[in-house]
């Protein structure tokens, strides 16, 4: 969830007086069924007022979003869209959608990720609704939010209509929509006031009547520009009627728009008393002006009266109603820019920083940390900003707001970040899947500082993500980390951090299972993680831990336990559509059925997994899906298909930079060659696999088992081969991996039979039935093809 919901961002403006422009509302109404309406025009051209008029007359519920530069980050934009829709449709439960940006299980491709967010959000909408995004031009020109908006637009169902307000044409594929008659653009030329609308504006809202010649001059000067109408009429009201002719025909030029800031000063600012001017300048540092906040900041009790007066006169200020705070106010961008320029020229640097700092402290006291952070940085108070970011960083991470976190960290002095373990931890986490390999140094340094300060929660998290990083192929010495992790988890202090413990247990379980082959220990860790996550209500972590536990049971040959966990996860995922977890679940189910020889079922699941990976951009899962596909193909004797997949498999594994994945890929390609009788090629692949494998005892043992069988078929059995088999048997038996223990006994029996050592061969054959009832699988992987 986001840290703080700024309802001003999802509340439409309120204007005390609106000139209802029938011709434009009719134009919008004619295109109400279009997927997209774009209202395009310059600043202060009445875009928001027109959209509000249209919304007020519409029979559809409407959600409104006031965009700012921070919505250049798609995560922030997603939250605003979700919250605005919830405000418009309070009966719809968007809780599940709000968790999506915070779900991060591995690198994701950008566009499929945005599609997941969009479908999670739109899938909850059953009734028609229109969504207004005001201020699209405030996003950065190359903002990734435009790509998110494009996906959002492409996925819109017929019942959802998008209205965009912008000063300039956004980088969206609007022309294609126009060609399909799914979009309508209302341009600045159409927004301009006609002569009749100018007359109505002056008469209805200003109670001012001009003779035809002066009205024409008024129209000529403003060219129908709404901002010009407001400023010029405000100025004209101060001129006696007898002098208006001279004022309009002699005192002004056609360069009216270029003089906008001078007119702001003359018409609005300079007419206020000094106390009001001070208030206007200092309040311009705020995006939304809360009169109660201003009273705390400036000690000015009449702030509300000043703001309401400006609003009544339509002087570039919007009123917004917050259910919790009451009436708030937002300055028009042009007016605020003018005030900001005056603020910076009217006060010294020290005076400006004092205002920023006092406002930041007030925001922090009011429980609005994000506003406080922005102002601490403007006040050049990095220590205060760092302290606040340290307290709020975990909330930002849980909301998936790594972009904001990274930007705030970059704004802090580097030495301040280097000395703070939490800031170093956040630096790593904000670049967890995208940063260069050296970013791991931030996490290593954070662990050292956490250890030094005795921060057990920080130690648990740093250890968890360092262990995870080793599985992603980053340069991490994982063995001392595992020893340290076991020590910290056993400490009494760790019980105060159940969430951190669950995360660490899962990462330890994952690394023991995959990297070290300590399957029993890994299984225990995953089950501990799942129980803690269940008690915490952390469903994604619970599911992830259970899936890895089911996989481990499967490798151990404990198919009843694996099947029970798979059924449990089926039920959990039925109420929680999380694509990355669904993809992993399909892969583990593929593995489950393949181990039992149900290849048709495994093939169907593998196909679904590949579709899921492609659709949702789960690139990190592709190597595992391809490995399963190669295995299934050669088990079924479809060697041509196995060959087709082999090269893409190797390319994906090398691109991931994971040595164990590369080793596993070479291993399954060796299996394929072995099953077709290409023993020399099988040996080549298996020896290549061993060059990539170093600590992965389970994969090393499997590869040595396969190499011994290759040597048997080539008639090259020797003491080295026998030693490899004995080491593999010791590992499989020690871990109680029943299926592979049987395979190794059978392989040793073959080896001894070929050497005429029949008594020893019989001994190994006699052990087979005693290994475990019901697991006598006849050479599922390794025996004679």
PDB file of N, CA and C in Angstrom, residues 306-366:
ATOM      1  N   UNK A 306      -8.668  34.375   2.343  1.00  0.00           N
ATOM      2  CA  UNK A 306      -7.924  34.835   1.157  1.00  0.00           C
ATOM      3  C   UNK A 306      -8.133  33.864   0.000  1.00  0.00           C
ATOM      4  N   UNK A 307      -8.001  32.593   0.288  1.00  0.00           N
ATOM      5  CA  UNK A 307      -8.125  31.568  -0.760  1.00  0.00           C
ATOM      6  C   UNK A 307      -9.549  31.526  -1.312  1.00  0.00           C
ATOM      7  N   UNK A 308     -10.534  31.615  -0.433  1.00  0.00           N
ATOM      8  CA  UNK A 308     -11.919  31.584  -0.903  1.00  0.00           C
ATOM      9  C   UNK A 308     -12.237  32.809  -1.752  1.00  0.00           C
ATOM     10  N   UNK A 309     -11.648  33.946  -1.398  1.00  0.00           N
ATOM     11  CA  UNK A 309     -11.871  35.160  -2.190  1.00  0.00           C
ATOM     12  C   UNK A 309     -11.299  35.000  -3.594  1.00  0.00           C
ATOM     13  N   UNK A 310     -10.086  34.469  -3.691  1.00  0.00           N
ATOM     14  CA  UNK A 310      -9.474  34.250  -5.005  1.00  0.00           C
ATOM     15  C   UNK A 310     -10.282  33.233  -5.808  1.00  0.00           C
ATOM     16  N   UNK A 311     -10.815  32.227  -5.115  1.00  0.00           N
ATOM     17  CA  UNK A 311     -11.606  31.200  -5.806  1.00  0.00           C
ATOM     18  C   UNK A 311     -12.897  31.799  -6.346  1.00  0.00           C
ATOM     19  N   UNK A 312     -13.570  32.596  -5.533  1.00  0.00           N
ATOM     20  CA  UNK A 312     -14.822  33.212  -5.975  1.00  0.00           C
ATOM     21  C   UNK A 312     -14.612  34.052  -7.229  1.00  0.00           C
ATOM     22  N   UNK A 313     -13.449  34.671  -7.317  1.00  0.00           N
ATOM     23  CA  UNK A 313     -13.170  35.537  -8.464  1.00  0.00           C
ATOM     24  C   UNK A 313     -12.549  34.773  -9.628  1.00  0.00           C
ATOM     25  N   UNK A 314     -12.488  33.434  -9.513  1.00  0.00           N
ATOM     26  CA  UNK A 314     -11.936  32.596 -10.577  1.00  0.00           C
ATOM     27  C   UNK A 314     -10.509  32.985 -10.936  1.00  0.00           C
ATOM     28  N   UNK A 315      -9.714  33.381  -9.942  1.00  0.00           N
ATOM     29  CA  UNK A 315      -8.369  33.866 -10.207  1.00  0.00           C
ATOM     30  C   UNK A 315      -7.340  32.745 -10.076  1.00  0.00           C
ATOM     31  N   UNK A 316      -7.402  31.791 -10.982  1.00  0.00           N
ATOM     32  CA  UNK A 316      -6.360  30.777 -11.138  1.00  0.00           C
ATOM     33  C   UNK A 316      -6.122  29.984  -9.861  1.00  0.00           C
ATOM     34  N   UNK A 317      -7.199  29.569  -9.259  1.00  0.00           N
ATOM     35  CA  UNK A 317      -7.102  28.729  -8.071  1.00  0.00           C
ATOM     36  C   UNK A 317      -8.298  27.786  -8.065  1.00  0.00           C
ATOM     37  N   UNK A 318      -8.051  26.545  -7.683  1.00  0.00           N
ATOM     38  CA  UNK A 318      -9.105  25.533  -7.656  1.00  0.00           C
ATOM     39  C   UNK A 318      -9.352  25.100  -6.216  1.00  0.00           C
ATOM     40  N   UNK A 319     -10.602  24.886  -5.901  1.00  0.00           N
ATOM     41  CA  UNK A 319     -10.962  24.357  -4.587  1.00  0.00           C
ATOM     42  C   UNK A 319     -11.175  22.852  -4.703  1.00  0.00           C
ATOM     43  N   UNK A 320     -10.681  22.112  -3.718  1.00  0.00           N
ATOM     44  CA  UNK A 320     -10.801  20.656  -3.683  1.00  0.00           C
ATOM     45  C   UNK A 320     -11.347  20.262  -2.318  1.00  0.00           C
ATOM     46  N   UNK A 321     -12.251  19.298  -2.304  1.00  0.00           N
ATOM     47  CA  UNK A 321     -12.807  18.890  -1.015  1.00  0.00           C
ATOM     48  C   UNK A 321     -12.239  17.541  -0.604  1.00  0.00           C
ATOM     49  N   UNK A 322     -11.581  17.540   0.541  1.00  0.00           N
ATOM     50  CA  UNK A 322     -11.022  16.327   1.123  1.00  0.00           C
ATOM     51  C   UNK A 322     -11.957  15.877   2.245  1.00  0.00           C
ATOM     52  N   UNK A 323     -12.431  14.609   2.222  1.00  0.00           N
ATOM     53  CA  UNK A 323     -13.357  14.153   3.280  1.00  0.00           C
ATOM     54  C   UNK A 323     -12.779  14.281   4.682  1.00  0.00           C
ATOM     55  N   UNK A 324     -11.443  14.200   4.799  1.00  0.00           N
ATOM     56  CA  UNK A 324     -10.817  14.261   6.123  1.00  0.00           C
ATOM     57  C   UNK A 324     -10.426  15.683   6.523  1.00  0.00           C
ATOM     58  N   UNK A 325     -10.018  16.484   5.559  1.00  0.00           N
ATOM     59  CA  UNK A 325      -9.445  17.799   5.872  1.00  0.00           C
ATOM     60  C   UNK A 325     -10.362  18.964   5.527  1.00  0.00           C
ATOM     61  N   UNK A 326     -11.435  18.700   4.807  1.00  0.00           N
ATOM     62  CA  UNK A 326     -12.301  19.791   4.391  1.00  0.00           C
ATOM     63  C   UNK A 326     -11.819  20.418   3.095  1.00  0.00           C
ATOM     64  N   UNK A 327     -12.025  21.721   2.941  1.00  0.00           N
ATOM     65  CA  UNK A 327     -11.688  22.385   1.684  1.00  0.00           C
ATOM     66  C   UNK A 327     -10.193  22.699   1.606  1.00  0.00           C
ATOM     67  N   UNK A 328      -9.603  22.257   0.503  1.00  0.00           N
ATOM     68  CA  UNK A 328      -8.204  22.531   0.179  1.00  0.00           C
ATOM     69  C   UNK A 328      -8.174  23.326  -1.121  1.00  0.00           C
ATOM     70  N   UNK A 329      -6.977  23.848  -1.453  1.00  0.00           N
ATOM     71  CA  UNK A 329      -6.885  24.715  -2.627  1.00  0.00           C
ATOM     72  C   UNK A 329      -5.617  24.389  -3.412  1.00  0.00           C
ATOM     73  N   UNK A 330      -5.733  24.516  -4.731  1.00  0.00           N
ATOM     74  CA  UNK A 330      -4.586  24.277  -5.611  1.00  0.00           C
ATOM     75  C   UNK A 330      -4.433  25.470  -6.543  1.00  0.00           C
ATOM     76  N   UNK A 331      -3.236  26.065  -6.577  1.00  0.00           N
ATOM     77  CA  UNK A 331      -2.979  27.160  -7.501  1.00  0.00           C
ATOM     78  C   UNK A 331      -2.828  26.612  -8.923  1.00  0.00           C
ATOM     79  N   UNK A 332      -3.306  27.369  -9.880  1.00  0.00           N
ATOM     80  CA  UNK A 332      -3.065  27.005 -11.267  1.00  0.00           C
ATOM     81  C   UNK A 332      -1.554  26.987 -11.523  1.00  0.00           C
ATOM     82  N   UNK A 333      -1.125  26.116 -12.427  1.00  0.00           N
ATOM     83  CA  UNK A 333       0.305  25.977 -12.698  1.00  0.00           C
ATOM     84  C   UNK A 333       0.964  27.309 -13.034  1.00  0.00           C
ATOM     85  N   UNK A 334       0.300  28.125 -13.875  1.00  0.00           N
ATOM     86  CA  UNK A 334       0.887  29.400 -14.269  1.00  0.00           C
ATOM     87  C   UNK A 334       0.999  30.346 -13.075  1.00  0.00           C
ATOM     88  N   UNK A 335      -0.055  30.399 -12.273  1.00  0.00           N
ATOM     89  CA  UNK A 335      -0.048  31.265 -11.105  1.00  0.00           C
ATOM     90  C   UNK A 335       1.031  30.808 -10.123  1.00  0.00           C
ATOM     91  N   UNK A 336       1.107  29.497  -9.904  1.00  0.00           N
ATOM     92  CA  UNK A 336       2.107  28.983  -8.960  1.00  0.00           C
ATOM     93  C   UNK A 336       3.519  29.254  -9.465  1.00  0.00           C
ATOM     94  N   UNK A 337       3.734  29.104 -10.761  1.00  0.00           N
ATOM     95  CA  UNK A 337       5.067  29.386 -11.323  1.00  0.00           C
ATOM     96  C   UNK A 337       5.452  30.838 -11.091  1.00  0.00           C
ATOM     97  N   UNK A 338       4.492  31.720 -11.290  1.00  0.00           N
ATOM     98  CA  UNK A 338       4.738  33.137 -11.060  1.00  0.00           C
ATOM     99  C   UNK A 338       5.090  33.390  -9.594  1.00  0.00           C
ATOM    100  N   UNK A 339       4.313  32.793  -8.688  1.00  0.00           N
ATOM    101  CA  UNK A 339       4.572  32.972  -7.268  1.00  0.00           C
ATOM    102  C   UNK A 339       5.916  32.376  -6.859  1.00  0.00           C
ATOM    103  N   UNK A 340       6.279  31.236  -7.437  1.00  0.00           N
ATOM    104  CA  UNK A 340       7.552  30.602  -7.110  1.00  0.00           C
ATOM    105  C   UNK A 340       8.733  31.467  -7.539  1.00  0.00           C
ATOM    106  N   UNK A 341       8.606  32.106  -8.700  1.00  0.00           N
ATOM    107  CA  UNK A 341       9.671  33.009  -9.144  1.00  0.00           C
ATOM    108  C   UNK A 341       9.812  34.173  -8.167  1.00  0.00           C
ATOM    109  N   UNK A 342       8.694  34.754  -7.763  1.00  0.00           N
ATOM    110  CA  UNK A 342       8.744  35.852  -6.809  1.00  0.00           C
ATOM    111  C   UNK A 342       9.271  35.387  -5.442  1.00  0.00           C
ATOM    112  N   UNK A 343       8.895  34.153  -5.047  1.00  0.00           N
ATOM    113  CA  UNK A 343       9.374  33.604  -3.771  1.00  0.00           C
ATOM    114  C   UNK A 343      10.903  33.550  -3.764  1.00  0.00           C
ATOM    115  N   UNK A 344      11.479  33.119  -4.864  1.00  0.00           N
ATOM    116  CA  UNK A 344      12.937  32.959  -4.929  1.00  0.00           C
ATOM    117  C   UNK A 344      13.675  34.286  -5.068  1.00  0.00           C
ATOM    118  N   UNK A 345      12.971  35.321  -5.526  1.00  0.00           N
ATOM    119  CA  UNK A 345      13.619  36.626  -5.657  1.00  0.00           C
ATOM    120  C   UNK A 345      13.317  37.550  -4.475  1.00  0.00           C
ATOM    121  N   UNK A 346      12.280  37.226  -3.718  1.00  0.00           N
ATOM    122  CA  UNK A 346      11.880  38.090  -2.604  1.00  0.00           C
ATOM    123  C   UNK A 346      12.531  37.698  -1.286  1.00  0.00           C
ATOM    124  N   UNK A 347      12.993  36.454  -1.177  1.00  0.00           N
ATOM    125  CA  UNK A 347      13.576  35.976   0.071  1.00  0.00           C
ATOM    126  C   UNK A 347      15.003  35.497  -0.173  1.00  0.00           C
ATOM    127  N   UNK A 348      15.824  35.624   0.842  1.00  0.00           N
ATOM    128  CA  UNK A 348      17.188  35.113   0.744  1.00  0.00           C
ATOM    129  C   UNK A 348      17.164  33.590   0.754  1.00  0.00           C
ATOM    130  N   UNK A 349      18.300  32.993   0.405  1.00  0.00           N
ATOM    131  CA  UNK A 349      18.404  31.539   0.399  1.00  0.00           C
ATOM    132  C   UNK A 349      18.099  30.972   1.784  1.00  0.00           C
ATOM    133  N   UNK A 350      18.630  31.613   2.791  1.00  0.00           N
ATOM    134  CA  UNK A 350      18.401  31.131   4.160  1.00  0.00           C
ATOM    135  C   UNK A 350      16.927  31.236   4.549  1.00  0.00           C
ATOM    136  N   UNK A 351      16.273  32.318   4.140  1.00  0.00           N
ATOM    137  CA  UNK A 351      14.850  32.482   4.448  1.00  0.00           C
ATOM    138  C   UNK A 351      14.003  31.434   3.734  1.00  0.00           C
ATOM    139  N   UNK A 352      14.360  31.142   2.485  1.00  0.00           N
ATOM    140  CA  UNK A 352      13.631  30.101   1.745  1.00  0.00           C
ATOM    141  C   UNK A 352      13.784  28.747   2.430  1.00  0.00           C
ATOM    142  N   UNK A 353      15.013  28.418   2.818  1.00  0.00           N
ATOM    143  CA  UNK A 353      15.255  27.126   3.458  1.00  0.00           C
ATOM    144  C   UNK A 353      14.527  27.020   4.787  1.00  0.00           C
ATOM    145  N   UNK A 354      14.406  28.133   5.501  1.00  0.00           N
ATOM    146  CA  UNK A 354      13.690  28.122   6.779  1.00  0.00           C
ATOM    147  C   UNK A 354      12.217  27.791   6.567  1.00  0.00           C
ATOM    148  N   UNK A 355      11.620  28.327   5.500  1.00  0.00           N
ATOM    149  CA  UNK A 355      10.220  28.024   5.190  1.00  0.00           C
ATOM    150  C   UNK A 355      10.067  26.544   4.827  1.00  0.00           C
ATOM    151  N   UNK A 356      10.954  26.066   3.959  1.00  0.00           N
ATOM    152  CA  UNK A 356      10.905  24.649   3.558  1.00  0.00           C
ATOM    153  C   UNK A 356      11.039  23.742   4.785  1.00  0.00           C
ATOM    154  N   UNK A 357      11.980  24.072   5.659  1.00  0.00           N
ATOM    155  CA  UNK A 357      12.254  23.216   6.807  1.00  0.00           C
ATOM    156  C   UNK A 357      11.068  23.185   7.771  1.00  0.00           C
ATOM    157  N   UNK A 358      10.493  24.345   8.047  1.00  0.00           N
ATOM    158  CA  UNK A 358       9.357  24.384   8.959  1.00  0.00           C
ATOM    159  C   UNK A 358       8.177  23.603   8.383  1.00  0.00           C
ATOM    160  N   UNK A 359       7.948  23.737   7.075  1.00  0.00           N
ATOM    161  CA  UNK A 359       6.865  22.991   6.439  1.00  0.00           C
ATOM    162  C   UNK A 359       7.132  21.496   6.487  1.00  0.00           C
ATOM    163  N   UNK A 360       8.388  21.096   6.280  1.00  0.00           N
ATOM    164  CA  UNK A 360       8.741  19.673   6.316  1.00  0.00           C
ATOM    165  C   UNK A 360       8.474  19.082   7.697  1.00  0.00           C
ATOM    166  N   UNK A 361       8.866  19.803   8.733  1.00  0.00           N
ATOM    167  CA  UNK A 361       8.649  19.323  10.103  1.00  0.00           C
ATOM    168  C   UNK A 361       7.156  19.167  10.380  1.00  0.00           C
ATOM    169  N   UNK A 362       6.364  20.131   9.926  1.00  0.00           N
ATOM    170  CA  UNK A 362       4.916  20.045  10.132  1.00  0.00           C
ATOM    171  C   UNK A 362       4.328  18.844   9.414  1.00  0.00           C
ATOM    172  N   UNK A 363       4.766  18.609   8.187  1.00  0.00           N
ATOM    173  CA  UNK A 363       4.251  17.451   7.437  1.00  0.00           C
ATOM    174  C   UNK A 363       4.626  16.143   8.139  1.00  0.00           C
ATOM    175  N   UNK A 364       5.845  16.067   8.638  1.00  0.00           N
ATOM    176  CA  UNK A 364       6.247  14.843   9.338  1.00  0.00           C
ATOM    177  C   UNK A 364       5.397  14.643  10.592  1.00  0.00           C
ATOM    178  N   UNK A 365       5.140  15.713  11.318  1.00  0.00           N
ATOM    179  CA  UNK A 365       4.311  15.620  12.518  1.00  0.00           C
ATOM    180  C   UNK A 365       2.880  15.216  12.192  1.00  0.00           C
ATOM    181  N   UNK A 366       2.407  15.613  11.004  1.00  0.00           N
ATOM    182  CA  UNK A 366       1.039  15.278  10.587  1.00  0.00           C
ATOM    183  C   UNK A 366       0.938  13.884   9.972  1.00  0.00           C
TER     184      UNK A 366
END
